[in-house]
Tab-separated table of C-alpha atoms in Angstrom:
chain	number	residue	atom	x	y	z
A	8	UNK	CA	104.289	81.107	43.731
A	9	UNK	CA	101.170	82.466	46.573
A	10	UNK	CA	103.285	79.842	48.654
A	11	UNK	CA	106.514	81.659	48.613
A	12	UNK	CA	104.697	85.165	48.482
A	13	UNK	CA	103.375	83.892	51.659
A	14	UNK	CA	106.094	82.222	53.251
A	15	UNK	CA	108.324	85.580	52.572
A	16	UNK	CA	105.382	87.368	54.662
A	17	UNK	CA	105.302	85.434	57.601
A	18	UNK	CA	108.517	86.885	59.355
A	19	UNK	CA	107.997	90.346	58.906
A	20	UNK	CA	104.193	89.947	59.311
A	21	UNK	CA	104.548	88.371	62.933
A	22	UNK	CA	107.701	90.320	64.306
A	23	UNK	CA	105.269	93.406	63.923
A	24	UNK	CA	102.075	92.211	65.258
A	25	UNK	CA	104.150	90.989	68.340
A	26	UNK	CA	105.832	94.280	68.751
A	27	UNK	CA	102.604	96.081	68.499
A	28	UNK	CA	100.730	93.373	70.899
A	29	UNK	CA	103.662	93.866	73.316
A	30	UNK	CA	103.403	97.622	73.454
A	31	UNK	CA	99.656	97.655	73.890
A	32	UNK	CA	100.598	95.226	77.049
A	33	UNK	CA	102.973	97.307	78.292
A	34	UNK	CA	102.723	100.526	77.482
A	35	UNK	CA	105.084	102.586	79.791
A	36	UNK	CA	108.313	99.924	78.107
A	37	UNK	CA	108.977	101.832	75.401
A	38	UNK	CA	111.734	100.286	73.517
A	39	UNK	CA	112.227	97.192	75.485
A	40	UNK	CA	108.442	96.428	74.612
A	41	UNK	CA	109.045	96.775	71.401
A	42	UNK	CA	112.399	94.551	71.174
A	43	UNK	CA	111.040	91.779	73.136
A	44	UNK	CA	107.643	91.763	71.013
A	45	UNK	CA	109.704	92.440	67.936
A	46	UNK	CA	111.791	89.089	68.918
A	47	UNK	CA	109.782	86.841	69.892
A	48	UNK	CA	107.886	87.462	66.801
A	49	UNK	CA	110.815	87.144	64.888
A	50	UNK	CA	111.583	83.602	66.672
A	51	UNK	CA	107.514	82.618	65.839
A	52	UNK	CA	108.074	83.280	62.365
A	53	UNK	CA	111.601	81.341	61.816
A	54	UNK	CA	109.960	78.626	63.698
A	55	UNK	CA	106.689	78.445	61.571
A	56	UNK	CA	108.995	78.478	58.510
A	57	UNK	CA	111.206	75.865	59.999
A	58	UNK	CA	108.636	73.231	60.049
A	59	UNK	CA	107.250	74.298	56.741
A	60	UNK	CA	110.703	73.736	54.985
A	61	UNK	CA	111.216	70.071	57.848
A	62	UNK	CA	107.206	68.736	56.305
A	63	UNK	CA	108.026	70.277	52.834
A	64	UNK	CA	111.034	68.045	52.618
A	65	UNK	CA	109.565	65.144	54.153
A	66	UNK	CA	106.624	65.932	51.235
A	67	UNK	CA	107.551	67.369	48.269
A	68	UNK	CA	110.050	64.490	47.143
A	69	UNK	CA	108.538	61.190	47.981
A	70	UNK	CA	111.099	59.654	45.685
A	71	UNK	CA	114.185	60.870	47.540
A	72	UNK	CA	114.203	60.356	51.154
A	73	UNK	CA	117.023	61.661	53.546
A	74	UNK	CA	118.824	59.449	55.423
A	75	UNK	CA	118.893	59.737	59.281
A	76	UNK	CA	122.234	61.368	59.435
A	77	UNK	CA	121.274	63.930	56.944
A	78	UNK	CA	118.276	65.281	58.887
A	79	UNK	CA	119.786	65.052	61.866
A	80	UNK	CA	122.317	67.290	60.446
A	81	UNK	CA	119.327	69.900	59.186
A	82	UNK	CA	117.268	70.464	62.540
A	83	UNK	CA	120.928	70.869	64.701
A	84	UNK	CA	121.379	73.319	61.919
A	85	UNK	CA	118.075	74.925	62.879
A	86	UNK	CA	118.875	74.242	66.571
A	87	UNK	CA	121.882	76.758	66.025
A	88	UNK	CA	119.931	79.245	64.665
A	89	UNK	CA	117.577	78.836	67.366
A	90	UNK	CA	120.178	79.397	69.884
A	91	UNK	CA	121.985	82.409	68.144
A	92	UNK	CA	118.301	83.767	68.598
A	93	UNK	CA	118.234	83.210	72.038
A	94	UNK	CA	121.374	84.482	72.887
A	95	UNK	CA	120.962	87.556	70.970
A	96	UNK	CA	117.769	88.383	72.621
A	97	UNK	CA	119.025	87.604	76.316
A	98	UNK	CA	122.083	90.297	75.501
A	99	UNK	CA	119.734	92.865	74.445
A	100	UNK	CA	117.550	92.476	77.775
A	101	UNK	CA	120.337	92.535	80.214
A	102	UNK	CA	121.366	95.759	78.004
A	103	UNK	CA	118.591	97.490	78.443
A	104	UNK	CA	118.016	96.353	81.659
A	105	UNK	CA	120.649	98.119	83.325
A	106	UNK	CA	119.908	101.004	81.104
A	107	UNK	CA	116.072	101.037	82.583
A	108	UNK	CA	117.948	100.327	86.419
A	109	UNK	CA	120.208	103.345	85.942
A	110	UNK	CA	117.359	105.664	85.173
A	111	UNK	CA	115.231	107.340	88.226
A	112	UNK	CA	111.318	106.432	88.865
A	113	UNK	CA	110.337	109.676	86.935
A	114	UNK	CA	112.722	108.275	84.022
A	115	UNK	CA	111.225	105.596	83.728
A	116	UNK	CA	107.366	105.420	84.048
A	117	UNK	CA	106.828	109.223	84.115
A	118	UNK	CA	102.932	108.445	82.038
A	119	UNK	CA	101.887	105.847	84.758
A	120	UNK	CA	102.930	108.308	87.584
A	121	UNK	CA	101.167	111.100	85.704
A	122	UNK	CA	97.841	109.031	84.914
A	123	UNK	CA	97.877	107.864	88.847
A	124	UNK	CA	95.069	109.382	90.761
A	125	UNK	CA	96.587	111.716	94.021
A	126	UNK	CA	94.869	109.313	96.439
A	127	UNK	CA	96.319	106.592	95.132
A	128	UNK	CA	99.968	107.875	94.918
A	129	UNK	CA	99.140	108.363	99.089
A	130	UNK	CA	97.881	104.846	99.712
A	131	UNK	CA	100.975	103.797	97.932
A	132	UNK	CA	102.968	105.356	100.389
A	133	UNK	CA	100.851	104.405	103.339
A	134	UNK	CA	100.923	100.753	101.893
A	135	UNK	CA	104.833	101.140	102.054
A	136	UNK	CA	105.005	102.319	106.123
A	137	UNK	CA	103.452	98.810	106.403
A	138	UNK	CA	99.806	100.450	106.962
A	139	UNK	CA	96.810	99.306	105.502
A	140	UNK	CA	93.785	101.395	103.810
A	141	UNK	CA	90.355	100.370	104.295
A	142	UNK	CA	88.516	103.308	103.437
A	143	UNK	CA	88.718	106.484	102.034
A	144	UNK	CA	86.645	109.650	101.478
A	145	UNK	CA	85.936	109.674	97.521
A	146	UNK	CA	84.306	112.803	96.418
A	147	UNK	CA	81.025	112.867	94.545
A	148	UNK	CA	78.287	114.855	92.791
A	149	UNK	CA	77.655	116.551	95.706
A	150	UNK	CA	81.294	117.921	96.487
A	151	UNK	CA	80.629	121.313	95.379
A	152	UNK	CA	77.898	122.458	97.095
A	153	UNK	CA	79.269	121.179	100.349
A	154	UNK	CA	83.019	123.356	99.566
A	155	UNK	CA	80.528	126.131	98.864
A	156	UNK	CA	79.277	126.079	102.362
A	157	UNK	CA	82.543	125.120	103.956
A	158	UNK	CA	84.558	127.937	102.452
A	159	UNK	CA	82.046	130.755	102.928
A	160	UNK	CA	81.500	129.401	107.040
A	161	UNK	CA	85.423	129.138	107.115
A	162	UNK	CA	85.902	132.724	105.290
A	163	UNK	CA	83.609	134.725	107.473
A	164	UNK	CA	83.745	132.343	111.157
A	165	UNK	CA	84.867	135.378	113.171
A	166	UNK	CA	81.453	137.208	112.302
A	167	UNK	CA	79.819	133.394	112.282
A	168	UNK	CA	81.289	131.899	115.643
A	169	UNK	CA	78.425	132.840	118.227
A	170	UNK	CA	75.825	131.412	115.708
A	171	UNK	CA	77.628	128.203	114.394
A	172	UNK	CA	78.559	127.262	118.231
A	173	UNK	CA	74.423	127.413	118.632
A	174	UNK	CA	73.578	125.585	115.247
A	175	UNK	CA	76.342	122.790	116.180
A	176	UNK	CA	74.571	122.272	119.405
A	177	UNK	CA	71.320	122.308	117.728
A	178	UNK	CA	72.465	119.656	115.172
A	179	UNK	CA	74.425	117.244	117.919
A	180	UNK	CA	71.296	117.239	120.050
A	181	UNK	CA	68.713	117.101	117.607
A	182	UNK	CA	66.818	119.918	118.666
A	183	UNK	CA	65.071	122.939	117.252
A	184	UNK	CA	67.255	126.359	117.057
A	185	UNK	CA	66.359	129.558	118.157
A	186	UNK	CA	68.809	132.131	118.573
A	187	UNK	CA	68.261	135.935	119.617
A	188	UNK	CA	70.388	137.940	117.100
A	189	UNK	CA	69.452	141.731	118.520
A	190	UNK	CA	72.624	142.319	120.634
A	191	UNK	CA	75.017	141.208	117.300
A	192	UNK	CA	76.269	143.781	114.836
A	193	UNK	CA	75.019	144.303	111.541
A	194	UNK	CA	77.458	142.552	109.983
A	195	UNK	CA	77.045	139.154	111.672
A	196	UNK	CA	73.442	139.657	111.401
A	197	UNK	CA	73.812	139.623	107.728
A	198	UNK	CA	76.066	136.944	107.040
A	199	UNK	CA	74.069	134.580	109.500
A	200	UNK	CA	71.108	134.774	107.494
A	201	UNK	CA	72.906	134.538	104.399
A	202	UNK	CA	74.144	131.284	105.785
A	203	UNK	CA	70.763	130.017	107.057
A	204	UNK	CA	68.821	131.001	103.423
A	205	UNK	CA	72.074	129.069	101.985
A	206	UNK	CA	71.311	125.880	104.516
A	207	UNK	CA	67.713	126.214	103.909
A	208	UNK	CA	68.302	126.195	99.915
A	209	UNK	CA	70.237	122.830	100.355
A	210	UNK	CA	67.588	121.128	103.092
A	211	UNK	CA	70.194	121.174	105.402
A	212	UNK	CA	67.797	123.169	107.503
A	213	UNK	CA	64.215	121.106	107.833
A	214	UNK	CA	63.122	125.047	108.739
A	215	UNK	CA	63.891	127.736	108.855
A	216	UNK	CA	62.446	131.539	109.734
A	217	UNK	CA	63.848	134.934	110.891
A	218	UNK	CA	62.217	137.491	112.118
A	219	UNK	CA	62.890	140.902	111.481
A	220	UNK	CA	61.585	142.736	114.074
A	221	UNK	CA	62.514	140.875	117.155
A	222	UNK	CA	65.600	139.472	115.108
A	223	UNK	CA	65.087	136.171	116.365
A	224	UNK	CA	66.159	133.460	114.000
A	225	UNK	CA	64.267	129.994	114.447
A	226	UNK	CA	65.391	127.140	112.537
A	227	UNK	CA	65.416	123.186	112.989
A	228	UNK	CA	68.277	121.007	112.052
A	229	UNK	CA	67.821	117.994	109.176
A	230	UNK	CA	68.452	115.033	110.754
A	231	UNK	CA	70.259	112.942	108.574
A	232	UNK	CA	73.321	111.702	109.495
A	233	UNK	CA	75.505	113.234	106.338
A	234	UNK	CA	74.540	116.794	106.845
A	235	UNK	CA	74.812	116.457	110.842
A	236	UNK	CA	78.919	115.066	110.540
A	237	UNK	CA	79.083	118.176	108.142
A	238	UNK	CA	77.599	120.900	110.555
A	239	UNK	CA	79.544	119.286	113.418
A	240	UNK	CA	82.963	119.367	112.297
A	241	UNK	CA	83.304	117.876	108.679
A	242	UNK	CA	82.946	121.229	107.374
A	243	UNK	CA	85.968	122.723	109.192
A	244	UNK	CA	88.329	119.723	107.361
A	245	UNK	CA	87.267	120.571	104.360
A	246	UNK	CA	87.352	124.360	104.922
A	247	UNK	CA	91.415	123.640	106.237
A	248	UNK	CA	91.834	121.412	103.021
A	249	UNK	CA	90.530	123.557	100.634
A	250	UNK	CA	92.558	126.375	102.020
A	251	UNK	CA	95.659	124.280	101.845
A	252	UNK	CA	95.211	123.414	98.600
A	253	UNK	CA	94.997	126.880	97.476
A	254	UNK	CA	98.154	127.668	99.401
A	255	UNK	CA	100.171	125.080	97.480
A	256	UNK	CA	98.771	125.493	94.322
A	257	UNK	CA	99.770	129.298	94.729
A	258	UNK	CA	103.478	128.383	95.099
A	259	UNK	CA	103.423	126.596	91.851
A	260	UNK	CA	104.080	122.973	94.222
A	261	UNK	CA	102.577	119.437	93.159
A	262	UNK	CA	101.198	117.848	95.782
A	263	UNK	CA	98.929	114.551	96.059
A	264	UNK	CA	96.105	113.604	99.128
A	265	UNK	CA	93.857	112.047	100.284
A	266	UNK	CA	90.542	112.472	102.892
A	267	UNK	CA	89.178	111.043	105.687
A	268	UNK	CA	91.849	106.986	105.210
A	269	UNK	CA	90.361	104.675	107.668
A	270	UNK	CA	93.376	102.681	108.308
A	271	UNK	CA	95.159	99.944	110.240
A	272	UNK	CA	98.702	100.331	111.744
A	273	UNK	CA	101.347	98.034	111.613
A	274	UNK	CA	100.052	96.890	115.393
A	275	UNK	CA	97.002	95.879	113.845
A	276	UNK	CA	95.551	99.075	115.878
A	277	UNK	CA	92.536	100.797	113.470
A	278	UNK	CA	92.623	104.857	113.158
A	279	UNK	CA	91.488	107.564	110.890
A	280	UNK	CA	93.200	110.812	109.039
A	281	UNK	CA	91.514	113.603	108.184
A	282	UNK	CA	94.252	114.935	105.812
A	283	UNK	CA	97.250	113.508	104.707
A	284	UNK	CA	99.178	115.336	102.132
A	285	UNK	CA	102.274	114.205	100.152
A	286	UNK	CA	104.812	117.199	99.253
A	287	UNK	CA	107.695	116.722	97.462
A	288	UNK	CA	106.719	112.763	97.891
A	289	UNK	CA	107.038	113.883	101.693
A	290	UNK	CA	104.141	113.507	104.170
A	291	UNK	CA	102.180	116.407	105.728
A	292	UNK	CA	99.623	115.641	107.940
A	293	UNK	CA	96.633	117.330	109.645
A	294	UNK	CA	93.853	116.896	112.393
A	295	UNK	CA	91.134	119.130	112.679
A	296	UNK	CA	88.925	119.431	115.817
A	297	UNK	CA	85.762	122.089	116.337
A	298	UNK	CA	86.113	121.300	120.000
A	299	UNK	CA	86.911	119.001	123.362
A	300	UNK	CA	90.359	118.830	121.665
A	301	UNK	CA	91.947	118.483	125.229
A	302	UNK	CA	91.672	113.844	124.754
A	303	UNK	CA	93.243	114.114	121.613
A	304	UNK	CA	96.270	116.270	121.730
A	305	UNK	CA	98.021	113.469	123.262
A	306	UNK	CA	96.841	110.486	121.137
A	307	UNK	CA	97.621	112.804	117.719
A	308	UNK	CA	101.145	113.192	119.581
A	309	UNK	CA	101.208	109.345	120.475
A	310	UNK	CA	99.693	108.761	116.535
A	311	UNK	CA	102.129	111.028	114.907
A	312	UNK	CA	105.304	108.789	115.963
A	313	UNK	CA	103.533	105.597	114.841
A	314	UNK	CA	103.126	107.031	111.597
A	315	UNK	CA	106.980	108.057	111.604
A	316	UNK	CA	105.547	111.405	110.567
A	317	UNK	CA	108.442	114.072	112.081
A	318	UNK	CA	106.919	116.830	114.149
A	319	UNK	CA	107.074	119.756	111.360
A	320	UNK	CA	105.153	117.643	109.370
A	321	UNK	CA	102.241	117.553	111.483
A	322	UNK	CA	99.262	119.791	112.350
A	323	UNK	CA	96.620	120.065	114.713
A	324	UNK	CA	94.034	122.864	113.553
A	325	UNK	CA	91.491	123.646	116.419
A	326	UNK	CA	88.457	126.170	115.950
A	327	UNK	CA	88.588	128.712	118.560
A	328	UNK	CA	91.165	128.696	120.978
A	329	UNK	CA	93.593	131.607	121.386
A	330	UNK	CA	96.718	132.255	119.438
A	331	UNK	CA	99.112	132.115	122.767
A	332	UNK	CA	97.349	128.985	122.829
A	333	UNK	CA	98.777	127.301	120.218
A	334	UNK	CA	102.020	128.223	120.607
A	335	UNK	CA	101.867	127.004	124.102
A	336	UNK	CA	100.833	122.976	123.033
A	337	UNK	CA	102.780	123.045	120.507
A	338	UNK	CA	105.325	123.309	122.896
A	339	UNK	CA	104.167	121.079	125.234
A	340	UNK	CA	103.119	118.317	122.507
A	341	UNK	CA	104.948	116.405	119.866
A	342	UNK	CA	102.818	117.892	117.211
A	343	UNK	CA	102.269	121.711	115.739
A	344	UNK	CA	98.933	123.440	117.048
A	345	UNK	CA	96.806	126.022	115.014
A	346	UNK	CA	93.731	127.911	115.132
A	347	UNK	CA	91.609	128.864	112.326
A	348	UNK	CA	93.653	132.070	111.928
A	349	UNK	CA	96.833	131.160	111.976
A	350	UNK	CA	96.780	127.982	110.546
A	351	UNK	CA	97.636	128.813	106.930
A	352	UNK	CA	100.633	131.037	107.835
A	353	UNK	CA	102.140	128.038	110.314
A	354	UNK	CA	101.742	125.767	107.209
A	355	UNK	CA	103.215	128.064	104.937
A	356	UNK	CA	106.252	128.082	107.231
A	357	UNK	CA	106.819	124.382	107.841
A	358	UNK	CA	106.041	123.736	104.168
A	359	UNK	CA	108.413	126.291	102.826
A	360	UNK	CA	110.209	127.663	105.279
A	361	UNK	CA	112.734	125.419	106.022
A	362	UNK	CA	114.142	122.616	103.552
A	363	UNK	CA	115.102	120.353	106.373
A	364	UNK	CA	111.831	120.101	108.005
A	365	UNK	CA	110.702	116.935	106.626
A	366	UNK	CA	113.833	114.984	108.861
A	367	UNK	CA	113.895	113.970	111.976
């Protein structure tokens, strides 16, 4: 009696676990998980029972013993069944198959492209120009507090640009800062202290003093080599990115990217981003440069057709050069120039302004 209770528990037992095993294992299958788990449980089980009948017969009846032709005859019986298994599996794949082949990308795995992390939905399409990804900027426990200091240097540059273009000399050279503040206006008085107490909170500033009275500000830079690439120009990328992000985020558009890819081109060639943004699964790309911008206009220009990155979909963002500027490389270059104060509106337009911007 437990034998047949058993035996009667075997098929459905094992046609579940294998459909649940299966859909662990693949997750984003849905129902063709579930069939092909389902059946090949089902096949386990009619094959365990098989042999238990095949060494029950050989077993239970010592007295009686088939003859050849008769079990031959019982396992091509089972060999049928077998088959009809088969077959009826193999249909149901090639059904759903074409069902799953029919159905667009965001059909059909829309969890795993929702679970993948934005960088990695850009390396994927970097992978699939043919370029390779070495490297990446990955943020950490410190991202905050440098946005903090890139957004309020970014927001308030025009009352900041005659002190930052001291403190980035200061920090490229390694030397001590002192910077004569009596012939600047109130305003940029304020906010360059402000930004000093702010460096000088973080030890981005080894020291730091102003004086009042003769509204001289003396400071000396921190030498290590995170917080120099920061004062020097990192700051200004992540200023451009954050202000980016806000824009899209604004107009309600998803949008994936990625920092800083050291990569190799399809010439084996090495090179590095600064921002590469994915729009509507369409590439946007931008260089940033705090100054000597004049040796790379032409290698972005050069870069940007290697990529097979169209011209709208490119930007070169450079601190402090005119307006008339900009409009005049841009021109002159295969690849869209910006200042700081322009550069949001230009995106704005290339992004939205025109649905055919992303073809050549």
């Amino acid at each position: 009696m437990n034998s047949k209770v058993a035996n009667f528990l075997i098929l459905p037992t094992l046609t579940l676990s294998c459909g649940i095993l299966v859909t662990i294992l693949f997750p984003n299958r849905g129902k063709i998980a579930v069939l092909i788990g389902s059946t090949t449980g089902s096949l386990i089980g009619t094959y365990s029972l098989t042999r238990q009948q095949v060494n029950q017969r050989l077993t239970s009846e010592p007295t009686t013993v088939d003859s050849p032709q008769e079990r031959l005859q019982f396992l091509q019986q089972q060999v049928y069944l077998f088959q009809q298994h088969l077959q009826e599996l193999a249909q149901d794949l090639r059904e759903n198959q074409t069902a799953v082949s029919a159905l667009s990308p965001s059909e059909t795995e829309p969890e795993a492209r929702e679970t993948m992390a934005d960088d990695q939905v850009v390396i994927n399409w970097l992978i699939n120009q043919g370029i390779t990804v070495q490297n990446y900027h990955i943020p950490d426990e410190n991202e905050e507090i440098f946005n903090k200091l890139a957004t309020y240097l970014g927001d308030k540059y025009s009352d900041l640009s005659y002190f930052y273009i001291q403190l980035k000399r200061s920090f490229s050279k390694g030397q001590n800062l002192s910077v004569n503040l009596a012939s600047r206006s109130k305003t940029e008085i304020t906010y360059t202290t402000q930004f000093c107490n702010r460096m000088s909170d973080y030890a981005f500033l080894s020291s730091y003093q102003y004086d009042r009275k003769n509204k001289m500000l003396y400071a000396s830079p921190q030498k290590k080599g995170l917080v120099i690439n920061f004062i020097t120009g990192g700051w200004f990328e992540r200023f451009v990115y954050l202000s980016l992000c806000q824009l899209l985020q604004e107009n309600d558009q998803v949008y994936q990217s990625i920092l800083n890819p050291q990569i190799v081109l399809q010439n084996g060639e090495d090179f590095e981003l600064d921002i590469l943004f994915l729009v509507k699964n369409k590439p946007f790309w931008i260089e940033c440069k705090t100054g000597d911008y004049q040796n790379h206009v032409m290698k972005y220009s050069r870069m940007r057709s290697v990529l097979s990155i169209p011209k709208e979909c490119s930007l070169l963002v450079i601190l402090g050069i005119r307006e008339q500027l900009t409009q005049e490389l841009t021109t002159l270059h295969d690849i869209y120039v910006a200042n700081e104060n322009n550069f949001l509106a230009i995106a704005e337009n290339l992004i939205f302004g025109n649905d055919e911007i992303h073809h050549n």
